[in-house]
Amino acid sequence: KMPASIPEADGRHRASAAFSLSFLSLVFSITAFSSSYWCEGTRKVAKPFCKGDSKGDLCIRFNSAEGNSSQAVQYIWETGDDKFVEKKFHAGIWYSCEEMINEDGEKCRSFISLTPASDRGVLWLSIVTELLYVLLLLTGNILMSVEMCYYSSVIDGLKINAFSAVVTVLAGLLGMVAHMMYTTVFQMTVNLGPEDWRPHTWDYGWSYGLAWTSFACCMAAAVTTINKYTKTILEFKHKRKKLERSFRIQYKFPDH
C-alpha cells in the first residue's frame, strides 16, 4: 500500500501546484488589465502664468512687486529649462492620467483616443486578446479545480488534465501576443501621438511587470500540468507491463 500511495500523493501535490500557479496568473492578469500603470514617466510642459496671489516655482509670475527688476525681466525672457516643469503621468490599456500643475488630483484621458488612427486596430486586437487570455485562464482554473475534486474515474481525470493543459498553454500564447502588441502600440503613440501628451521620459511600470509575471505563472502552470499528465501515463504503462508480466508467469507456472 505504501508505494502505491506515494505516486497518488505526488500527483495531488502537482495538481495543487498547477492550480495555485494558474490562480495567481489569473489574479495578476486581471489586476494588470484593469490598472493604468503599464507605463510611467514625465511630460515637459511650459509653466502657466500665476493667477492671483499664487506663488511658487510651478508658474510664471507677472505684474508682481518685482516686475520692474532686472531679475524678473531676465526670467520672463529666459528660454531655458526654467520656463518648463515636469509632470508625472501613467498610462494603461484603457486610459492615461497625468498630474495637474498647482492643483491636487489627476487629469485622465482615454488611451484609445490618444492612439494614432492607424494603430487603433492593433490596440483593439490587443484588448480582445487580453480578454481571451483572462477567459482561458479562468477556464483552466475551473478545469484544474474539477480535476482536484474528481475521484470517480482516473481516465476521466486524465482527460480533464490534458484539456486543462491545452487551455493553459493557449492562454499563455495569447497573453504573450497581447502584451507585445500593446508594447508596440504604446511606442508608436509616443512617437506619433498628440503633442499635448507625448512624454519627455518614460519607462514600463509595475502593471507591465505584473502582466509578464502572470504570463510566467501561466506557462509554469502549463508545464506542471503537462508534466503531471506525462508522469501519470508513464505510471500506467509501467503498471500495465508489470500486470502483463505477472499474467505470463501465472500462465507458464499455473498454481497446482
CSV table of C-alpha atoms in Angstrom, one decimal:
chain,number,residue,atom,x,y,z
A,1,LYS,CA,0.0,0.0,0.0
A,2,MET,CA,2.8,2.4,0.8
A,3,PRO,CA,4.4,2.5,-2.7
A,4,ALA,CA,1.0,3.0,-4.4
A,5,SER,CA,0.1,5.9,-2.1
A,6,ILE,CA,3.3,7.9,-2.9
A,7,PRO,CA,2.6,8.4,-6.6
A,8,GLU,CA,-1.0,9.4,-5.8
A,9,ALA,CA,0.1,11.9,-3.2
A,10,ASP,CA,2.7,13.2,-5.6
A,11,GLY,CA,0.0,13.7,-8.3
A,12,ARG,CA,-2.1,15.6,-5.9
A,13,HIS,CA,0.8,17.9,-5.0
A,14,ARG,CA,1.4,18.6,-8.7
A,15,ALA,CA,-2.3,19.3,-9.3
A,16,SER,CA,-2.4,21.7,-6.4
A,17,ALA,CA,0.8,23.4,-7.5
A,18,ALA,CA,-0.6,23.8,-11.1
A,19,PHE,CA,-3.9,25.2,-9.7
A,20,SER,CA,-2.1,27.7,-7.4
A,21,LEU,CA,0.1,28.9,-10.3
A,22,SER,CA,-2.9,29.3,-12.6
A,23,PHE,CA,-4.9,31.1,-10.0
A,24,LEU,CA,-2.0,33.5,-9.3
A,25,SER,CA,-1.8,34.1,-13.1
A,26,LEU,CA,-5.5,34.9,-13.3
A,27,VAL,CA,-5.3,37.4,-10.4
A,28,PHE,CA,-2.2,39.1,-11.8
A,29,SER,CA,-3.7,39.4,-15.3
A,30,ILE,CA,-7.0,40.9,-14.0
A,31,THR,CA,-5.1,43.4,-11.8
A,32,ALA,CA,-2.8,44.4,-14.6
A,33,PHE,CA,-5.6,44.6,-17.2
A,34,SER,CA,-7.7,46.9,-15.1
A,35,SER,CA,-4.9,49.3,-14.0
A,36,SER,CA,-3.2,52.2,-15.7
A,37,TYR,CA,0.4,51.8,-14.7
A,38,TRP,CA,1.7,49.8,-17.6
A,39,CYS,CA,4.0,52.8,-18.5
A,40,GLU,CA,5.1,55.7,-16.3
A,41,GLY,CA,7.1,58.8,-17.0
A,42,THR,CA,7.2,62.6,-17.1
A,43,ARG,CA,6.0,65.2,-19.6
A,44,LYS,CA,7.8,68.5,-20.1
A,45,VAL,CA,5.3,71.4,-20.3
A,46,ALA,CA,5.5,75.2,-20.2
A,47,LYS,CA,4.8,76.7,-16.9
A,48,PRO,CA,1.4,78.5,-16.7
A,49,PHE,CA,1.0,82.1,-15.6
A,50,CYS,CA,0.5,82.6,-11.9
A,51,LYS,CA,-3.1,83.5,-11.0
A,52,GLY,CA,-4.0,85.9,-8.2
A,53,ASP,CA,-1.6,85.6,-5.2
A,54,SER,CA,-0.3,82.2,-6.2
A,55,LYS,CA,3.4,81.8,-5.7
A,56,GLY,CA,5.9,79.1,-6.3
A,57,ASP,CA,8.2,77.6,-8.8
A,58,LEU,CA,5.4,76.0,-10.8
A,59,CYS,CA,4.2,79.1,-12.5
A,60,ILE,CA,5.5,82.3,-14.2
A,61,ARG,CA,4.9,85.5,-12.1
A,62,PHE,CA,3.7,88.6,-13.9
A,63,ASN,CA,2.7,92.0,-12.6
A,64,SER,CA,4.4,91.3,-9.3
A,65,ALA,CA,6.2,93.7,-7.0
A,66,GLU,CA,9.4,92.7,-8.6
A,67,GLY,CA,8.1,93.1,-12.1
A,68,ASN,CA,10.4,96.0,-12.8
A,69,SER,CA,13.6,94.4,-11.6
A,70,SER,CA,16.2,93.2,-14.0
A,71,GLN,CA,15.9,89.7,-12.5
A,72,ALA,CA,12.2,89.5,-13.3
A,73,VAL,CA,12.7,90.7,-16.8
A,74,GLN,CA,15.6,88.2,-17.3
A,75,TYR,CA,13.3,85.5,-16.0
A,76,ILE,CA,10.4,86.4,-18.3
A,77,TRP,CA,12.6,86.4,-21.4
A,78,GLU,CA,14.6,83.3,-20.4
A,79,THR,CA,14.0,80.4,-22.8
A,80,GLY,CA,15.8,77.6,-20.8
A,81,ASP,CA,14.5,74.9,-18.6
A,82,ASP,CA,13.3,77.4,-16.0
A,83,LYS,CA,10.3,78.0,-18.3
A,84,PHE,CA,9.3,74.3,-18.1
A,85,VAL,CA,8.0,72.0,-15.5
A,86,GLU,CA,7.9,68.2,-15.5
A,87,LYS,CA,4.5,66.5,-14.9
A,88,LYS,CA,4.3,62.8,-13.9
A,89,PHE,CA,2.0,60.6,-16.0
A,90,HIS,CA,1.0,56.9,-16.1
A,91,ALA,CA,-0.8,55.0,-18.9
A,92,GLY,CA,-2.5,51.7,-19.3
A,93,ILE,CA,-4.6,49.9,-21.8
A,94,TRP,CA,-7.8,51.9,-21.1
A,95,TYR,CA,-6.7,55.4,-20.0
A,96,SER,CA,-3.8,57.7,-19.4
A,97,CYS,CA,-3.5,60.1,-16.4
A,98,GLU,CA,-1.2,63.0,-15.5
A,99,GLU,CA,-0.8,65.2,-12.5
A,100,MET,CA,-2.2,68.8,-12.6
A,101,ILE,CA,0.1,71.8,-12.0
A,102,ASN,CA,-0.8,73.9,-8.8
A,103,GLU,CA,-3.8,71.6,-8.2
A,104,ASP,CA,-4.5,68.4,-6.5
A,105,GLY,CA,-5.6,65.3,-8.4
A,106,GLU,CA,-5.0,64.0,-11.9
A,107,LYS,CA,-6.4,64.6,-15.3
A,108,CYS,CA,-7.3,61.4,-17.2
A,109,ARG,CA,-7.9,60.7,-20.9
A,110,SER,CA,-8.8,57.6,-22.8
A,111,PHE,CA,-5.7,55.9,-24.2
A,112,ILE,CA,-7.7,54.7,-27.2
A,113,SER,CA,-8.3,58.4,-28.2
A,114,LEU,CA,-4.6,59.1,-27.9
A,115,THR,CA,-3.5,56.3,-30.1
A,116,PRO,CA,-2.9,57.1,-33.8
A,117,ALA,CA,-5.7,56.1,-36.1
A,118,SER,CA,-3.5,53.7,-38.0
A,119,ASP,CA,-2.7,51.8,-34.7
A,120,ARG,CA,-6.2,51.7,-33.1
A,121,GLY,CA,-7.0,48.4,-34.8
A,122,VAL,CA,-3.9,46.8,-33.2
A,123,LEU,CA,-4.9,48.2,-29.8
A,124,TRP,CA,-8.4,46.8,-30.1
A,125,LEU,CA,-6.9,43.5,-31.1
A,126,SER,CA,-4.6,43.6,-28.1
A,127,ILE,CA,-7.7,44.3,-25.8
A,128,VAL,CA,-9.6,41.4,-27.3
A,129,THR,CA,-6.6,39.1,-26.9
A,130,GLU,CA,-6.2,40.1,-23.3
A,131,LEU,CA,-9.8,39.3,-22.6
A,132,LEU,CA,-9.4,35.9,-24.3
A,133,TYR,CA,-6.3,35.4,-22.1
A,134,VAL,CA,-8.3,36.1,-18.9
A,135,LEU,CA,-11.2,33.9,-20.1
A,136,LEU,CA,-8.9,30.9,-20.9
A,137,LEU,CA,-7.1,31.3,-17.6
A,138,LEU,CA,-10.5,31.2,-15.8
A,139,THR,CA,-11.4,28.1,-17.8
A,140,GLY,CA,-8.1,26.4,-16.9
A,141,ASN,CA,-8.7,27.2,-13.2
A,142,ILE,CA,-12.2,25.7,-13.3
A,143,LEU,CA,-10.9,22.5,-15.0
A,144,MET,CA,-8.0,22.2,-12.6
A,145,SER,CA,-10.3,22.6,-9.6
A,146,VAL,CA,-12.7,20.0,-11.1
A,147,GLU,CA,-9.7,17.6,-11.6
A,148,MET,CA,-8.6,18.0,-8.0
A,149,CYS,CA,-12.1,17.1,-6.7
A,150,TYR,CA,-12.8,14.4,-9.2
A,151,TYR,CA,-12.3,10.8,-7.8
A,152,SER,CA,-14.8,8.6,-9.8
A,153,SER,CA,-12.5,7.7,-12.7
A,154,VAL,CA,-8.8,8.1,-13.3
A,155,ILE,CA,-9.3,8.1,-17.1
A,156,ASP,CA,-11.7,11.0,-16.9
A,157,GLY,CA,-9.3,12.8,-14.6
A,158,LEU,CA,-6.6,12.3,-17.3
A,159,LYS,CA,-8.9,13.7,-20.0
A,160,ILE,CA,-9.6,16.8,-17.8
A,161,ASN,CA,-5.9,17.1,-17.1
A,162,ALA,CA,-5.0,17.0,-20.8
A,163,PHE,CA,-7.7,19.6,-21.7
A,164,SER,CA,-6.6,22.0,-18.9
A,165,ALA,CA,-3.0,21.7,-20.1
A,166,VAL,CA,-4.0,22.6,-23.7
A,167,VAL,CA,-6.2,25.5,-22.5
A,168,THR,CA,-3.4,26.9,-20.2
A,169,VAL,CA,-0.8,26.7,-23.0
A,170,LEU,CA,-3.1,28.5,-25.4
A,171,ALA,CA,-3.8,31.2,-22.8
A,172,GLY,CA,-0.1,31.8,-22.3
A,173,LEU,CA,0.5,32.2,-26.0
A,174,LEU,CA,-2.4,34.7,-26.3
A,175,GLY,CA,-1.1,36.6,-23.2
A,176,MET,CA,2.3,36.9,-24.8
A,177,VAL,CA,0.9,38.2,-28.1
A,178,ALA,CA,-1.4,40.7,-26.3
A,179,HIS,CA,1.4,42.1,-24.2
A,180,MET,CA,3.7,42.5,-27.2
A,181,MET,CA,1.0,44.2,-29.3
A,182,TYR,CA,0.3,46.7,-26.5
A,183,THR,CA,4.1,47.5,-26.2
A,184,THR,CA,4.2,48.2,-30.0
A,185,VAL,CA,1.1,50.4,-29.8
A,186,PHE,CA,2.4,52.4,-26.9
A,187,GLN,CA,5.8,53.0,-28.6
A,188,MET,CA,4.0,54.2,-31.7
A,189,THR,CA,1.8,56.5,-29.7
A,190,VAL,CA,4.9,58.0,-28.0
A,191,ASN,CA,6.3,58.9,-31.5
A,192,LEU,CA,3.1,59.8,-33.3
A,193,GLY,CA,0.6,60.7,-30.6
A,194,PRO,CA,-0.8,64.1,-29.8
A,195,GLU,CA,1.7,66.9,-29.0
A,196,ASP,CA,0.0,67.6,-25.7
A,197,TRP,CA,0.6,64.0,-24.5
A,198,ARG,CA,4.0,62.9,-25.8
A,199,PRO,CA,6.2,62.0,-22.8
A,200,HIS,CA,9.7,63.5,-22.2
A,201,THR,CA,10.9,60.4,-20.4
A,202,TRP,CA,9.1,57.1,-19.8
A,203,ASP,CA,9.6,53.5,-18.6
A,204,TYR,CA,7.5,50.5,-18.0
A,205,GLY,CA,5.5,50.4,-14.7
A,206,TRP,CA,4.5,47.8,-12.2
A,207,SER,CA,1.4,46.7,-14.1
A,208,TYR,CA,3.6,45.8,-17.1
A,209,GLY,CA,5.8,43.7,-14.9
A,210,LEU,CA,2.7,42.1,-13.3
A,211,ALA,CA,1.3,41.2,-16.7
A,212,TRP,CA,4.5,39.4,-17.7
A,213,THR,CA,4.6,37.8,-14.2
A,214,SER,CA,1.1,36.5,-15.0
A,215,PHE,CA,2.4,35.0,-18.3
A,216,ALA,CA,5.3,33.3,-16.4
A,217,CYS,CA,2.9,31.8,-13.9
A,218,CYS,CA,0.6,30.6,-16.6
A,219,MET,CA,3.4,28.9,-18.5
A,220,ALA,CA,4.7,27.3,-15.2
A,221,ALA,CA,1.2,26.0,-14.6
A,222,ALA,CA,1.0,24.6,-18.1
A,223,VAL,CA,4.4,22.8,-17.7
A,224,THR,CA,3.4,21.4,-14.3
A,225,THR,CA,0.1,20.1,-15.8
A,226,ILE,CA,1.8,18.5,-18.8
A,227,ASN,CA,4.4,17.0,-16.5
A,228,LYS,CA,1.7,15.5,-14.3
A,229,TYR,CA,-0.2,14.1,-17.3
A,230,THR,CA,3.0,12.6,-18.8
A,231,LYS,CA,4.0,11.1,-15.5
A,232,THR,CA,0.6,9.5,-15.0
A,233,ILE,CA,0.7,8.0,-18.4
A,234,LEU,CA,4.1,6.5,-17.8
A,235,GLU,CA,3.0,5.1,-14.5
A,236,PHE,CA,0.0,3.4,-16.2
A,237,LYS,CA,2.3,1.9,-18.8
A,238,HIS,CA,4.6,0.7,-16.1
A,239,LYS,CA,1.8,-0.9,-14.2
A,240,ARG,CA,0.4,-2.5,-17.4
A,241,LYS,CA,3.8,-4.1,-18.1
A,242,LYS,CA,4.0,-5.4,-14.6
A,243,LEU,CA,0.5,-6.8,-14.9
A,244,GLU,CA,1.2,-8.5,-18.2
A,245,ARG,CA,4.5,-10.0,-16.8
A,246,SER,CA,2.6,-11.4,-13.8
A,247,PHE,CA,0.0,-12.9,-16.1
A,248,ARG,CA,2.7,-14.5,-18.2
A,249,ILE,CA,4.3,-16.0,-15.1
A,250,GLN,CA,1.0,-17.4,-14.0
A,251,TYR,CA,0.4,-18.8,-17.4
A,252,LYS,CA,3.8,-20.6,-17.5
A,253,PHE,CA,3.6,-21.8,-13.9
A,254,PRO,CA,0.0,-22.4,-13.0
A,255,ASP,CA,-0.9,-22.9,-9.5
A,256,HIS,CA,-1.5,-26.7,-8.9
